Short mmCIF file of C-alpha atoms in Angstrom, two decimals:
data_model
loop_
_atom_site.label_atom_id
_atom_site.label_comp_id
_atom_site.label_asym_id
_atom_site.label_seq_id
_atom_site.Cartn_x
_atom_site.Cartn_y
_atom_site.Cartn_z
CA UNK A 408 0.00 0.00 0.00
CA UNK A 409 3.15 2.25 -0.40
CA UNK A 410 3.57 3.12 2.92
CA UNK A 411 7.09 4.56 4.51
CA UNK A 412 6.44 4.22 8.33
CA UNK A 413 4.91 2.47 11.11
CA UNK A 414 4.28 1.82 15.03
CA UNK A 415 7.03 0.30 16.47
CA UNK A 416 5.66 -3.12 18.41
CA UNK A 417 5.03 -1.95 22.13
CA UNK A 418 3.22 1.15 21.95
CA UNK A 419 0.96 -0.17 24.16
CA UNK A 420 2.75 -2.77 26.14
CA UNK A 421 1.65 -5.96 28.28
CA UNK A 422 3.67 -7.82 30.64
CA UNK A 423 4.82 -10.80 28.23
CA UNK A 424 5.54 -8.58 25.59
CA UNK A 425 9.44 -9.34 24.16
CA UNK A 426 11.95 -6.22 24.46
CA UNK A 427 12.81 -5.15 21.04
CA UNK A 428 15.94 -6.23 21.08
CA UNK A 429 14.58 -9.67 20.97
CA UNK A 430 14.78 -12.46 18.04
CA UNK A 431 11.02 -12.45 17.88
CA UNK A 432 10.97 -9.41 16.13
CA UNK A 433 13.17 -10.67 13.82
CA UNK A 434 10.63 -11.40 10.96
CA UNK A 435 8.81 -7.98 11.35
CA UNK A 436 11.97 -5.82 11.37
CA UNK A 437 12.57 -8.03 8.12
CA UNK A 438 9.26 -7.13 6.45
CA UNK A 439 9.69 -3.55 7.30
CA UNK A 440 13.67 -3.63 6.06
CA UNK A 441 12.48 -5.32 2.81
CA UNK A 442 9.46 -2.76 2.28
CA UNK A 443 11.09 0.39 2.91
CA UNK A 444 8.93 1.16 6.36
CA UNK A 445 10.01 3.52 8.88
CA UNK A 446 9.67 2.28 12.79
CA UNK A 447 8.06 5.24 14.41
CA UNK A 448 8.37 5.59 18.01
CA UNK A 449 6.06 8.40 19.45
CA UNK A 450 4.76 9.66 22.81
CA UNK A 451 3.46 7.35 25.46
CA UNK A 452 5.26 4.37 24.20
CA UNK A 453 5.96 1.31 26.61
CA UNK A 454 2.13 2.44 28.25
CA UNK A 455 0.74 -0.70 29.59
CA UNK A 456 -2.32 -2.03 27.80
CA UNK A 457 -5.68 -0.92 29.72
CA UNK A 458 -4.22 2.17 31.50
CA UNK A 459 -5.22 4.82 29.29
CA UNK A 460 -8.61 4.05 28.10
CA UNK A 461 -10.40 4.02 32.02
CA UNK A 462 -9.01 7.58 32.66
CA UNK A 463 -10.81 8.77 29.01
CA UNK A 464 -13.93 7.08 29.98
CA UNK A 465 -13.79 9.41 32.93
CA UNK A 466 -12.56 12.73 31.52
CA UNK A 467 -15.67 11.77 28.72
CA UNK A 468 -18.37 11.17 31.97
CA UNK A 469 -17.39 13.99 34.35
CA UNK A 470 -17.47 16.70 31.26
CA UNK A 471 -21.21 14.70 30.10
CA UNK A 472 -22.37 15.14 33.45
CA UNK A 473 -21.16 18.50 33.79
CA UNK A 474 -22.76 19.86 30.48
CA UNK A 475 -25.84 17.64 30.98
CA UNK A 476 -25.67 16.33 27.29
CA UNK A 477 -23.13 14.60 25.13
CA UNK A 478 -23.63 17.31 22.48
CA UNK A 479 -19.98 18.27 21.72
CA UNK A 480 -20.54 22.07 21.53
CA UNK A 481 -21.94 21.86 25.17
CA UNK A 482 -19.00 19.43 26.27
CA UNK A 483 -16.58 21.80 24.60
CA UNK A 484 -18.12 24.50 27.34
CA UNK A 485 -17.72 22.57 30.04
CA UNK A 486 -14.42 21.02 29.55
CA UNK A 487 -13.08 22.34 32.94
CA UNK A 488 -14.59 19.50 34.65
CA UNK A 489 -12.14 17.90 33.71
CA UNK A 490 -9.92 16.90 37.06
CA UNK A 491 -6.76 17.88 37.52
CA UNK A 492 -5.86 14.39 38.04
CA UNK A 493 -6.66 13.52 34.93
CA UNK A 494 -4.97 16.03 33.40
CA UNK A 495 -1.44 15.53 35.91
CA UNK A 496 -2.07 11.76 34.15
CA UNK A 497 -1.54 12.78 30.21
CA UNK A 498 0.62 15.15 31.58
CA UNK A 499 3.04 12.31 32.70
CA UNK A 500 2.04 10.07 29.93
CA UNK A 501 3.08 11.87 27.25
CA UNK A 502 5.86 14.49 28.36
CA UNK A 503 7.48 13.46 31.48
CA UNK A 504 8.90 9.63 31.33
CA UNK A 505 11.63 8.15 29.29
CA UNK A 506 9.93 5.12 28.25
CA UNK A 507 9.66 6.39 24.68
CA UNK A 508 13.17 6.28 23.96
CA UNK A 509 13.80 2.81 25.43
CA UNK A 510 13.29 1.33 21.36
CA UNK A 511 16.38 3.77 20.61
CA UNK A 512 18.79 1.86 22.58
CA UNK A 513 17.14 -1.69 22.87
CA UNK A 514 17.62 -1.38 19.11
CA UNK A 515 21.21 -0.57 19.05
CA UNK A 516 22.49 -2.30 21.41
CA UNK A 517 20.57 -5.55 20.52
CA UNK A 518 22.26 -5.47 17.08
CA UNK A 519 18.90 -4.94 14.97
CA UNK A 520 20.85 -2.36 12.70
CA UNK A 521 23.67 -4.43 12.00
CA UNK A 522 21.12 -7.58 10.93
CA UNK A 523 19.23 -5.04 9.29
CA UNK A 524 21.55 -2.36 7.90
CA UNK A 525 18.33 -0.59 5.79
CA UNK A 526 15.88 -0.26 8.63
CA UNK A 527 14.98 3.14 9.83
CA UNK A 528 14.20 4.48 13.07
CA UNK A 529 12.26 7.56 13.67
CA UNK A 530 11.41 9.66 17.43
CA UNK A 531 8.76 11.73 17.01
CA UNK A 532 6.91 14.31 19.15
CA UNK A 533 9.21 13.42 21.93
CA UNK A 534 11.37 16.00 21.60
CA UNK A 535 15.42 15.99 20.70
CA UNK A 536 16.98 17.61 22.98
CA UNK A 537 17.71 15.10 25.05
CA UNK A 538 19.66 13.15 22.06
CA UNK A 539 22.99 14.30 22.32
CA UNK A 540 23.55 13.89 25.85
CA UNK A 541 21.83 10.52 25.74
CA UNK A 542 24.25 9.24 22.54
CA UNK A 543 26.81 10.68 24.56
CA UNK A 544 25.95 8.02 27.28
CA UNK A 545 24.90 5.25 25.29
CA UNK A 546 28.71 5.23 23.55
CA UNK A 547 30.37 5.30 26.91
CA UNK A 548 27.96 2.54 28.12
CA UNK A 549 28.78 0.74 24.87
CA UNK A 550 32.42 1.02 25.12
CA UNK A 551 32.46 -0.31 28.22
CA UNK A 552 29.98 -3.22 27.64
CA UNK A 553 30.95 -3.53 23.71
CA UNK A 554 32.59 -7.59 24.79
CA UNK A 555 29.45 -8.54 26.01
CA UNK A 556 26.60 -6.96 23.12
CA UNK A 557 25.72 -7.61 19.81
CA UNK A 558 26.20 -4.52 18.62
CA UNK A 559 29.10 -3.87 16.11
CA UNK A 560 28.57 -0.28 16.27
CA UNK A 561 28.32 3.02 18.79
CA UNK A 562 24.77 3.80 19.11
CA UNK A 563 25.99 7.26 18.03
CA UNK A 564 27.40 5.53 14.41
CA UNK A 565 23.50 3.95 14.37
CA UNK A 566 21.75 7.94 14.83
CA UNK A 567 23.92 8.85 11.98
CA UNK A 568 23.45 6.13 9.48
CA UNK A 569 19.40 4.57 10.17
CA UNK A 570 17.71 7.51 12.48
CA UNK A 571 15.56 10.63 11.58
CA UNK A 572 14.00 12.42 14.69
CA UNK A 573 10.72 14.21 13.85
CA UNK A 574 11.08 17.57 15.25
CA UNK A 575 7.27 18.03 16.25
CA UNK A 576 6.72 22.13 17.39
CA UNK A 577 10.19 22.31 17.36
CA UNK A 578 11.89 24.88 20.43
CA UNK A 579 14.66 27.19 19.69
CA UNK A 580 16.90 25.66 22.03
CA UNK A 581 16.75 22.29 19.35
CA UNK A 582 17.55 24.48 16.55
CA UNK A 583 20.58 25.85 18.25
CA UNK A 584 21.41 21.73 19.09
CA UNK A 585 20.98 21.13 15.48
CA UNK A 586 24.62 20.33 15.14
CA UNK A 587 24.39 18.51 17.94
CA UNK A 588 21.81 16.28 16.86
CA UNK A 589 22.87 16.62 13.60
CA UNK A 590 22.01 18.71 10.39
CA UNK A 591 21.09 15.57 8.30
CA UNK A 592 18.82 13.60 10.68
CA UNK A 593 15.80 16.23 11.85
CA UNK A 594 12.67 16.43 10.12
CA UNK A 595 10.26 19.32 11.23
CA UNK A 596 6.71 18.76 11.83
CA UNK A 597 3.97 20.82 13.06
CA UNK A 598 1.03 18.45 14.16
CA UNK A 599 -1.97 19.83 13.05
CA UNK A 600 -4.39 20.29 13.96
CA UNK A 601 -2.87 20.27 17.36
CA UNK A 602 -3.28 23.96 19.19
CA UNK A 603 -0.11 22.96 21.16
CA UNK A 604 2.02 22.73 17.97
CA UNK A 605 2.80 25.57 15.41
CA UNK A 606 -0.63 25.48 13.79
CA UNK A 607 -2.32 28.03 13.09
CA UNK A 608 0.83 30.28 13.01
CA UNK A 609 3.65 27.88 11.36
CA UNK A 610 5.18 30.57 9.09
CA UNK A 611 5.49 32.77 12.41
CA UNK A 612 7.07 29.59 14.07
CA UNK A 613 9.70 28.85 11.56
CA UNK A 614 10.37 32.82 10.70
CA UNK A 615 11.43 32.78 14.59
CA UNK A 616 12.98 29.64 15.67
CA UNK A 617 14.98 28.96 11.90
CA UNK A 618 16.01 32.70 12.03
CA UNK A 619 19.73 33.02 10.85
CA UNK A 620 19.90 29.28 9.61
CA UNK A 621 21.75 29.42 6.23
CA UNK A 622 19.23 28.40 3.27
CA UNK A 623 21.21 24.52 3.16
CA UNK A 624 20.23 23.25 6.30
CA UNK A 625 17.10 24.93 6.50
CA UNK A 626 15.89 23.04 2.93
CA UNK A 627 16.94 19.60 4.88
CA UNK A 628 14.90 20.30 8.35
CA UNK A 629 11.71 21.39 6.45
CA UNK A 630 11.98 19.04 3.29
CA UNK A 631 14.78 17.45 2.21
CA UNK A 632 15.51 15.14 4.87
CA UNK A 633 12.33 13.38 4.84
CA UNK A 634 12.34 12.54 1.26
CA UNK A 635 15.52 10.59 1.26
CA UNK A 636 14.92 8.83 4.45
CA UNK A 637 11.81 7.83 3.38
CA UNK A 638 12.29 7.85 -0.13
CA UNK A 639 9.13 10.04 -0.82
CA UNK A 640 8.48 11.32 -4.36
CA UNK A 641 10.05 13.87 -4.80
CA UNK A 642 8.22 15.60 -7.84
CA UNK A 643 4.86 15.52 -6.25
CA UNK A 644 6.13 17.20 -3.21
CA UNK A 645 7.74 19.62 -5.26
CA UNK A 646 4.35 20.63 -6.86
CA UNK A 647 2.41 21.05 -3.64
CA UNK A 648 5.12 22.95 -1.92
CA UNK A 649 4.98 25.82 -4.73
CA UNK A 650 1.75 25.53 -4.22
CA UNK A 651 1.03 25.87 -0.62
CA UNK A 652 4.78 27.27 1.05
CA UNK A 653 6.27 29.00 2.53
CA UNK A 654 9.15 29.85 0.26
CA UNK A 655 12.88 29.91 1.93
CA UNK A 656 12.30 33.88 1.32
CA UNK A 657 9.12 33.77 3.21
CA UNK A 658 11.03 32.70 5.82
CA UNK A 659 14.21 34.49 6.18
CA UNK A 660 12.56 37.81 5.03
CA UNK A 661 9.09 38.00 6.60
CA UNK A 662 9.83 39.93 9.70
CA UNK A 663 10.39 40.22 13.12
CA UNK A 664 7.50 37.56 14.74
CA UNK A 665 5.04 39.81 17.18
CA UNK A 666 6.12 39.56 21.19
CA UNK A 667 2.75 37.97 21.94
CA UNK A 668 3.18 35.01 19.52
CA UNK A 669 6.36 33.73 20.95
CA UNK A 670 4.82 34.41 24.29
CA UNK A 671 1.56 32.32 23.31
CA UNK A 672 4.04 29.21 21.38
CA UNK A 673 5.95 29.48 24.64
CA UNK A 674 2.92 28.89 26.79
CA UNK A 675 1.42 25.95 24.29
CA UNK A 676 4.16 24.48 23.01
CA UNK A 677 7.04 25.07 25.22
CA UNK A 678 9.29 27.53 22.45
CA UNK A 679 11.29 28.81 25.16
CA UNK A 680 12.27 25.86 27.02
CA UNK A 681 15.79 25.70 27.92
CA UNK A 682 17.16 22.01 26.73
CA UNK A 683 17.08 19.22 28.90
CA UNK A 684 20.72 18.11 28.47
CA UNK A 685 21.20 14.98 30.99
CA UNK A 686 18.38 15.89 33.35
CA UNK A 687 16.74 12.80 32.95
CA UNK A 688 19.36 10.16 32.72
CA UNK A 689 19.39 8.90 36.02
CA UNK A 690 15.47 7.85 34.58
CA UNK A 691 17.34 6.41 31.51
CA UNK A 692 19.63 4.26 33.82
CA UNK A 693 16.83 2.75 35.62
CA UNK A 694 15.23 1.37 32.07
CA UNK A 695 18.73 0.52 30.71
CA UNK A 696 20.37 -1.86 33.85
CA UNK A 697 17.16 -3.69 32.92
CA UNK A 698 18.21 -4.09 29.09
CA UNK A 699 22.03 -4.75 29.74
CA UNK A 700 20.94 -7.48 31.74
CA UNK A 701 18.39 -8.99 29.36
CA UNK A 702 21.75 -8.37 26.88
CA UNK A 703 23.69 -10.30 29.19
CA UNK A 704 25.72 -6.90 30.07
CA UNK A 705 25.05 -6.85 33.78
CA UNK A 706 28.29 -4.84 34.03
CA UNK A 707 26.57 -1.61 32.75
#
């Protein structure tokens, strides 16, 4: 059916579920190495099956019961009944655990690129600034484990050669890491119709946060990227984006973006955020002693 990407296997996750780095997974990786389809990894991966749906069923009740219909325009009016419980929940879920990058490393360190040189990874929507300092620790980790794991490679040599992150609402502080991370393997994306991502004010977005990028990189983050890894068509895409924009002129010459836009993409989409850096690796060492074990690198 020509597609170029899919769910990685554990999106939703139950307790007998394999690790990735498994030889189960063997013939799917093989399927989507043979077919040309992208693993995508995205927020609230590694959630265990059941836990999301009961704590929907009650944001859906309390806001029915609140607006005394299940009209959507009156549920829309009442959506403060929501409980702040619920929303501290998705709040977790999606933006404050680690679990979504677990594939990144149970994938390199398990070998799957080497048995699989032309599968392709892709992060999205969970953010990359965390990426450099988390290669950073994965290629110590590696060096000092490399005896007892099947990988060949760094995991750093692996972002390079099979990776693409998608750079969902991206934050200024990524674009200055964009070296860091590295030129060739972000893809921006906006998410609409999200009201947390760029939309409805993209050109204001990338005017601001791509501001002084020379022309090069700035035609591989918003285009040029994404058709090689995923070996799009080219000509098509061509047509629609003289068609619908912005032009690289558009973006380097539209203007100084208004002082309450970046204010209102800080508040929804968290522009402004300084980068994480290694905040959160002492939550990345609790997921990884598990998976050095289970690669028979207890040392790690």
């Amino acid at each position: 059916h020509k597609f170029v990407g899919t769910f990685g296997p554990g999106y939703m996750h139950h307790a007998a579920m394999p690790p990735l780095y498994d030889r189960y997974w063997e013939p799917f990786w093989t399927a989507c190495e043979e077919r040309g389809i992208a693993i995508v990894v995205h927020a609230g991966f590694g959630t265990d099956q059941g836990k999301v749906f009961p704590v929907l069923e009650g944001m859906y009740n309390a806001v029915a019961q609140a607006a005394g219909t299940t009209e959507s325009e009156a549920m829309f009016a009442h959506a403060d009944a929501i409980t702040m419980d619920s929303v501290n929940f998705f709040n977790e879920f999606l933006n404050h655990n680690v679990d979504s990058r677990r594939p990144m490393w149970q994938m390199m360190f398990g070998g799957v690129f080497d048995r699989h040189p032309n599968l392709k990874y892709v992060p999205t929507e969970i953010r990359m600034d965390w990426i450099p300092a988390t290669l950073r620790h994965l290629d110590a980790i590696y060096d000092k484990n490399r005896a007892d794991l099947p990988a060949r490679r760094r995991p750093s040599e692996y972002w390079r050669s099979n990776c693409l992150v998608g750079a969902s609402f991206i934050h200024k502080a990524e674009v200055e890491m964009r070296y860091e991370i590295g030129v060739e393997t972000i893809s921006f994306g906006r998410d609409y119709p999200h009201p947390e991502s760029t939309w409805p004010h993209t050109r204001e977005w990338l005017r601001d946060a791509f501001d002084g990028v020379p022309d090069d990189e700035l035609r591989l983050m918003l285009g040029e990227n994404a058709i090689r890894f995923f070996d799009l068509d080219r000509e098509r895409l061509t047509e629609i984006a003289r068609r619908i924009g912005p032009t690289i002129e558009e973006i380097h010459a539209g203007g100084e973006v208004r002082p309450d836009l970046i204010e209102s993409f800080a508040m929804r989409g968290g522009y402004l955020k300084p980068a994480e850096g290694e905040d959160k690796l002492p939550m990345v060492n609790d997921l990884l002693r598990a998976d050095l074990v289970g690669l028979g690198a207890g040392a790690g």
